[in-house]
């Protein structure tokens, strides 16, 4: 498992969980984290995971 991908995914889940729990009034950074997650995943996919 790719460590940066795991960290980005955990931050994304934590942000969305805090939003749904009512801690954050708006899911701050979920768009940026989502784009970073997809970008990292596509980067790893094109490189073959190496």
Coordinates of N, CA and C in Angstrom, one line a residue:
X1 N 0.8 -1.2 0.0 CA 0.0 0.0 0.0 C 0.9 1.2 0.0
X2 N 0.5 2.2 -0.8 CA 1.2 3.5 -0.9 C 0.9 4.3 0.3
X3 N 1.9 4.7 1.1 CA 1.7 5.5 2.3 C 1.1 6.9 2.0
X4 N 1.5 7.7 1.0 CA 0.8 8.9 0.8 C -0.6 8.8 0.4
X5 N -1.0 7.7 -0.4 CA -2.3 7.5 -0.7 C -3.2 7.1 0.5
X6 N -2.6 6.4 1.4 CA -3.3 6.0 2.6 C -3.5 7.2 3.5
X7 N -2.5 8.1 3.6 CA -2.7 9.3 4.4 C -3.7 10.2 3.9
X8 N -3.7 10.4 2.5 CA -4.7 11.3 1.9 C -6.1 10.7 2.1
X9 N -6.2 9.4 1.9 CA -7.5 8.7 2.1 C -8.0 8.9 3.6
X10 N -7.1 8.7 4.5 CA -7.6 8.9 5.9 C -8.0 10.3 6.3
X11 N -7.2 11.3 5.7 CA -7.6 12.7 5.9 C -9.0 13.0 5.3
X12 N -9.2 12.4 4.1 CA -10.5 12.6 3.4 C -11.6 12.0 4.2
X13 N -11.4 10.8 4.7 CA -12.5 10.2 5.6 C -12.7 11.0 6.9
X14 N -11.6 11.4 7.5 CA -11.8 12.2 8.7 C -12.5 13.5 8.5
X15 N -12.2 14.2 7.4 CA -12.9 15.4 7.0 C -14.4 15.2 6.8
X16 N -14.7 14.2 6.0 CA -16.1 13.9 5.8 C -16.9 13.4 7.0
X17 N -16.2 12.6 7.9 CA -16.8 12.1 9.1 C -17.1 13.3 10.0
X18 N -16.2 14.3 10.1 CA -16.4 15.5 11.0 C -17.5 16.3 10.4
X19 N -17.6 16.4 9.1 CA -18.7 17.1 8.5 C -20.1 16.5 8.8
X20 N -20.2 15.2 8.7 CA -21.4 14.5 8.9 C -21.8 14.4 10.4
X21 N -20.8 14.5 11.3 CA -21.0 14.5 12.7 C -21.4 15.9 13.2
X22 N -21.3 16.9 12.3 CA -21.7 18.3 12.7 C -20.5 19.1 13.3
X23 N -19.3 18.6 13.3 CA -18.2 19.3 13.8 C -17.8 20.4 12.9
X24 N -17.8 20.2 11.6 CA -17.4 21.2 10.6 C -18.7 21.6 9.9
X25 N -18.9 22.9 9.7 CA -20.1 23.4 9.1 C -20.1 23.1 7.6
X26 N -18.9 22.9 7.0 CA -18.7 22.6 5.6 C -17.5 21.7 5.5
X27 N -17.6 20.7 4.6 CA -16.5 19.7 4.5 C -15.2 20.4 3.9
X28 N -14.5 21.1 4.8 CA -13.3 21.9 4.3 C -12.3 21.0 3.7
X29 N -11.9 21.3 2.5 CA -10.8 20.6 1.9 C -11.1 19.3 1.2
X30 N -12.4 18.9 1.2 CA -12.7 17.6 0.6 C -12.5 17.5 -0.9
X31 N -12.7 18.7 -1.5 CA -12.5 18.7 -3.0 C -11.0 18.5 -3.3
X32 N -10.2 19.3 -2.5 CA -8.7 19.2 -2.7 C -8.2 17.8 -2.4
X33 N -8.6 17.3 -1.2 CA -8.2 15.9 -0.9 C -8.7 14.9 -1.8
X34 N -9.9 15.1 -2.3 CA -10.5 14.1 -3.3 C -9.7 14.1 -4.6
X35 N -9.3 15.3 -5.1 CA -8.5 15.5 -6.3 C -7.1 14.9 -6.1
X36 N -6.5 15.1 -4.9 CA -5.2 14.6 -4.6 C -5.2 13.1 -4.5
X37 N -6.3 12.5 -3.9 CA -6.5 11.1 -3.8 C -6.6 10.4 -5.2
X38 N -7.4 11.0 -6.1 CA -7.6 10.5 -7.4 C -6.3 10.6 -8.2
X39 N -5.7 11.8 -8.1 CA -4.4 12.0 -8.8 C -3.3 11.0 -8.5
X40 N -3.2 10.8 -7.2 CA -2.2 9.9 -6.7 C -2.5 8.4 -7.2
X41 N -3.8 8.1 -7.1 CA -4.2 6.7 -7.5 C -3.9 6.5 -9.0
X42 N -4.2 7.6 -9.8 CA -4.0 7.4 -11.3 C -2.5 7.4 -11.5
X43 N -1.7 8.2 -10.8 CA -0.3 8.2 -11.0 C 0.3 6.8 -10.7
X44 N -0.1 6.2 -9.6 CA 0.3 4.8 -9.3 C -0.1 3.8 -10.3
X45 N -1.3 4.0 -10.8 CA -1.9 3.0 -11.8 C -1.1 3.1 -13.1
X46 N -0.7 4.3 -13.5 CA 0.0 4.4 -14.8 C 1.5 3.9 -14.6
X47 N 2.0 4.0 -13.4 CA 3.4 3.5 -13.2 C 3.4 2.1 -12.9
X48 N 2.3 1.4 -12.7 CA 2.3 0.0 -12.4 C 2.5 -0.3 -10.9
X49 N 2.3 0.8 -10.0 CA 2.4 0.6 -8.6 C 3.8 0.5 -8.1
X50 N 4.8 0.8 -8.9 CA 6.2 0.7 -8.4 C 6.6 2.0 -7.9

